[in-house]
PDB file of C-alpha atoms in Angstrom:
ATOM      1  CA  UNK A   1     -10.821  10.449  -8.835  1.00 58.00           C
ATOM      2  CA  UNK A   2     -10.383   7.440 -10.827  1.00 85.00           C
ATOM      3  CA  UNK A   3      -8.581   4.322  -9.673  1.00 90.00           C
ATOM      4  CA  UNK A   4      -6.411   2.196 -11.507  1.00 94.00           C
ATOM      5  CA  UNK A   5      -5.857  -1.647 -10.870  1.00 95.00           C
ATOM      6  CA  UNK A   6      -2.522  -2.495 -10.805  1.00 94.00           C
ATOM      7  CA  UNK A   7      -1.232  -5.944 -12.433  1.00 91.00           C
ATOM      8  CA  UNK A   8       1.106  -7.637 -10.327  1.00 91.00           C
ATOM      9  CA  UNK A   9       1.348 -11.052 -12.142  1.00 89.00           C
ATOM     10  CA  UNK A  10       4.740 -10.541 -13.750  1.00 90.00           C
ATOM     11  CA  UNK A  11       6.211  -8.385 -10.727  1.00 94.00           C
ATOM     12  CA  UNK A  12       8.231  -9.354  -7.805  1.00 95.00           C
ATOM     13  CA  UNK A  13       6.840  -7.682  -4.342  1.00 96.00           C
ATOM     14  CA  UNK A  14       9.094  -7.267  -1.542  1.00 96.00           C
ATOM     15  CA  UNK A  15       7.859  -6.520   1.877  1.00 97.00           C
ATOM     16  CA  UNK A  16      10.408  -3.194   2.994  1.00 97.00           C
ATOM     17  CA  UNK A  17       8.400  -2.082   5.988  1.00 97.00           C
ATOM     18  CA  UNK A  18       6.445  -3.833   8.175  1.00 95.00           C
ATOM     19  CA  UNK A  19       2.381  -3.108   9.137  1.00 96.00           C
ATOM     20  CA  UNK A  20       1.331  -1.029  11.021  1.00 96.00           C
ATOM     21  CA  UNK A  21      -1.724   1.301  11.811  1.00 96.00           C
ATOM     22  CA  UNK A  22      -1.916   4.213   9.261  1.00 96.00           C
ATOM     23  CA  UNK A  23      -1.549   7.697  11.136  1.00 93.00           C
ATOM     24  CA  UNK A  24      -4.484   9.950   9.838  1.00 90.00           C
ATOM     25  CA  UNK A  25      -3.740  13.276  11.467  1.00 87.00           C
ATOM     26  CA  UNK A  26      -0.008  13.514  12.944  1.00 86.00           C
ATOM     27  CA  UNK A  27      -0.832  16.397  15.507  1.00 88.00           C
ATOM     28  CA  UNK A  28      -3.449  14.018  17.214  1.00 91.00           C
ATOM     29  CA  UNK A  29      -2.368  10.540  16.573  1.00 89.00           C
ATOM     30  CA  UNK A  30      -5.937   9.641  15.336  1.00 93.00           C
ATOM     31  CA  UNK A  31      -5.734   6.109  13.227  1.00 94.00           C
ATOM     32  CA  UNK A  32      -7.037   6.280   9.784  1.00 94.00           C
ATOM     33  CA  UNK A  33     -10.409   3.948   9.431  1.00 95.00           C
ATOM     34  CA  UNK A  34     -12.288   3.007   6.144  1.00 92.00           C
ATOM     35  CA  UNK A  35     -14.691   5.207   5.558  1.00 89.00           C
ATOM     36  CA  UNK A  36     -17.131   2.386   4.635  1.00 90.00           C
ATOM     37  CA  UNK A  37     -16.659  -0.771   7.021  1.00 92.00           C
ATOM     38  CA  UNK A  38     -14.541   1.915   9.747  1.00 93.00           C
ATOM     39  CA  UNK A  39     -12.147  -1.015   9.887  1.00 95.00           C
ATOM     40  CA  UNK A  40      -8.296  -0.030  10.786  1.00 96.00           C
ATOM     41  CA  UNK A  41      -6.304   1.136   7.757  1.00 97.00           C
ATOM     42  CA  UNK A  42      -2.459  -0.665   7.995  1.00 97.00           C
ATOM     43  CA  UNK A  43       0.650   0.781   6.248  1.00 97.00           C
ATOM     44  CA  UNK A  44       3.395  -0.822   4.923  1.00 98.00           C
ATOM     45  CA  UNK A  45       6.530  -0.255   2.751  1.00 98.00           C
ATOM     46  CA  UNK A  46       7.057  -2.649  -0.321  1.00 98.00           C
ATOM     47  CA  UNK A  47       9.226  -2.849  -3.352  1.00 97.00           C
ATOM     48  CA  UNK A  48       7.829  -3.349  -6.953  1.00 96.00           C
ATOM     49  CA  UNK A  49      10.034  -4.872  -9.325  1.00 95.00           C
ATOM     50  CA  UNK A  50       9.440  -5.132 -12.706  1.00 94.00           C
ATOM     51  CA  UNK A  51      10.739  -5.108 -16.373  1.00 90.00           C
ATOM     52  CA  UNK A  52      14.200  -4.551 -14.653  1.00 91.00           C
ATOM     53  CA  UNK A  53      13.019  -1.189 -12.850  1.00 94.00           C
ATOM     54  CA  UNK A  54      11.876  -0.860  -9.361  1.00 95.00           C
ATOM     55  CA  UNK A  55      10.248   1.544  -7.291  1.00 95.00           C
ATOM     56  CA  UNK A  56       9.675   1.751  -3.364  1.00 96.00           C
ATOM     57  CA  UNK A  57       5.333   1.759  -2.762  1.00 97.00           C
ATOM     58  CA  UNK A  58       3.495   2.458   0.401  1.00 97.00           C
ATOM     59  CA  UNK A  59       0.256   0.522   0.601  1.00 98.00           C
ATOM     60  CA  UNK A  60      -2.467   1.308   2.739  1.00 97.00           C
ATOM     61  CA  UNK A  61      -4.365  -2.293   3.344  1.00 97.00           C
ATOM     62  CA  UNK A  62      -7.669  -3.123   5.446  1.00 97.00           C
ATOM     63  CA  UNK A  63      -6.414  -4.746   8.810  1.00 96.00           C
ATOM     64  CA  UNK A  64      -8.261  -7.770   8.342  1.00 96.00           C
ATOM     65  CA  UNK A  65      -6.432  -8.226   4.665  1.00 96.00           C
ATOM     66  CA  UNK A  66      -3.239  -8.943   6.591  1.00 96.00           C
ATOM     67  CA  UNK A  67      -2.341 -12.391   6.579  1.00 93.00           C
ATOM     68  CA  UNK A  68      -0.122 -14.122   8.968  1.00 90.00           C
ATOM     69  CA  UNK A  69       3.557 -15.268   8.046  1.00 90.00           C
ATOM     70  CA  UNK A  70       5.025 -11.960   6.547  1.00 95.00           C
ATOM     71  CA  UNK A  71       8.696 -11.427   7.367  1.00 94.00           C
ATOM     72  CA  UNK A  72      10.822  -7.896   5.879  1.00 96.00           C
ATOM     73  CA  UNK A  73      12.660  -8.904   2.845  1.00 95.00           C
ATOM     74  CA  UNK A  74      10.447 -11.960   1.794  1.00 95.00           C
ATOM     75  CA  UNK A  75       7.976 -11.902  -1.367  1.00 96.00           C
ATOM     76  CA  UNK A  76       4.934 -10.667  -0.860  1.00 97.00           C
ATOM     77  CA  UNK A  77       1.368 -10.984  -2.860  1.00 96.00           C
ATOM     78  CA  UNK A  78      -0.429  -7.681  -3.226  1.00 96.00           C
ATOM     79  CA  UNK A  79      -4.445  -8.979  -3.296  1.00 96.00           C
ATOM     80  CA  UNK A  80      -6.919  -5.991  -5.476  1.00 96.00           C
ATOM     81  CA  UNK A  81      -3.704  -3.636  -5.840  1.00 97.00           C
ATOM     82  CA  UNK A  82      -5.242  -0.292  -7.020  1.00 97.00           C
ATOM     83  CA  UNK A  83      -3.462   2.987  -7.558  1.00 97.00           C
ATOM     84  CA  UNK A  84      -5.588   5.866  -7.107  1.00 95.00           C
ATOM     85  CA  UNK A  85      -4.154   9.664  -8.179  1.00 94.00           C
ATOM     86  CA  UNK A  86      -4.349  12.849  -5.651  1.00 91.00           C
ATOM     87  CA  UNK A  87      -3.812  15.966  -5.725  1.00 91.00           C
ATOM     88  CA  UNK A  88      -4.347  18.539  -2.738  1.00 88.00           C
ATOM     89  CA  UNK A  89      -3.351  22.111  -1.584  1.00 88.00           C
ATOM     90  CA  UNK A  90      -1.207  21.864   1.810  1.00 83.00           C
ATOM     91  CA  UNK A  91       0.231  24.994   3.258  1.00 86.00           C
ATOM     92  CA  UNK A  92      -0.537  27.234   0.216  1.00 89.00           C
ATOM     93  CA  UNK A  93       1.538  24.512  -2.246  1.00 91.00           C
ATOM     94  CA  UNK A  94      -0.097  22.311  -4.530  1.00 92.00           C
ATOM     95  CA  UNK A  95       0.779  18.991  -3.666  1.00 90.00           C
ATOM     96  CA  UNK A  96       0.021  15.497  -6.044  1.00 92.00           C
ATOM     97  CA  UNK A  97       0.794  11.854  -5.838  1.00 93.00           C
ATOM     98  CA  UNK A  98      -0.211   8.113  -6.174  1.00 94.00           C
ATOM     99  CA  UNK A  99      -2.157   6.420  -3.107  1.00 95.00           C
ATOM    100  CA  UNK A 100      -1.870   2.737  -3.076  1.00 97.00           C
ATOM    101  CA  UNK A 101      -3.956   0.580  -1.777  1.00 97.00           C
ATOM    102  CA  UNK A 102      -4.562  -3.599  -1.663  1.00 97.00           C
ATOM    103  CA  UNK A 103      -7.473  -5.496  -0.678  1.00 96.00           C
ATOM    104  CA  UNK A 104      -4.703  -8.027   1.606  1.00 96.00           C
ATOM    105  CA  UNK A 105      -1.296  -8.792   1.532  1.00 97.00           C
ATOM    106  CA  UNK A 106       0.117 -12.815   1.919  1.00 96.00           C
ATOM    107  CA  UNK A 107       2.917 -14.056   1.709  1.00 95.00           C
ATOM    108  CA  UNK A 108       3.735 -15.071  -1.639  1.00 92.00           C
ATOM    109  CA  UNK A 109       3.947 -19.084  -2.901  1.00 76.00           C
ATOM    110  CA  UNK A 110       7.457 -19.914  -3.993  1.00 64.00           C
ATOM    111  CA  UNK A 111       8.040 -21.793  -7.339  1.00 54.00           C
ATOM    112  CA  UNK A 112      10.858 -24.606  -7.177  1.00 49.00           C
ATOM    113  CA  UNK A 113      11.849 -25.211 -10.658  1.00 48.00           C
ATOM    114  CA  UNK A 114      11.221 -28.818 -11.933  1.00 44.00           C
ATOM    115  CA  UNK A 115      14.843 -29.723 -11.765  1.00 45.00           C
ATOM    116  CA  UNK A 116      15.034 -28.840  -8.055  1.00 44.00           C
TER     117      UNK A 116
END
């Protein structure tokens, strides 16, 4: 399926959850890996807020695109953010969604106002 790049310019990203190894198959425990580099696939919870709405995102993100410094509640930059649709069969239902995923996440720079 197609992806979609998401522009986060104009958005304020709030880290909700923090990283952690993405779960590929509950019943085993086996950790999800890129299919191309088999690096270790992190999750982690964020909010997007934007034009005055918001919505709660889980990101899948390359372990090595996690940067150092990120607390829960602080602003976050989403590097490469890229929505990608699904759609699947599970149990006899058909199931759809959004799968997000970022190229890193850092902690994002803070603006002081020129006044400050």
């Amino acid at each position: 399926m197609r992806s979609i790049r998401v522009e986060t310019s104009g958005a304020t990203v709030l880290l909700t959850e923090a990283p952690e190894p993405k779960v590929k198959d509950r019943q085993t425990g086996e950790i999800a890996k890129d299919a191309q580099s088999g690096e270790t696939l992190m999750r982690l919870g964020v909010v997007y807020i934007d034009g005055g709405e918001s919505s709660l995102l889980q990101v899948t993100v390359p372990e090595s695109g996690v940067t150092e410094g990120l607390a829960l509640g602080s602003p976050v930059t989403l590097i490469g953010l890229i929505a990608r649709p699904w759609d699947t069969v599970f149990n006899g239902q058909q199931r759809h969604g959004i799968a997000f995923r970022a190229e890193a996440i850092a902690p994002a720079a803070i603006s002081v106002g020129a006044g400050a």
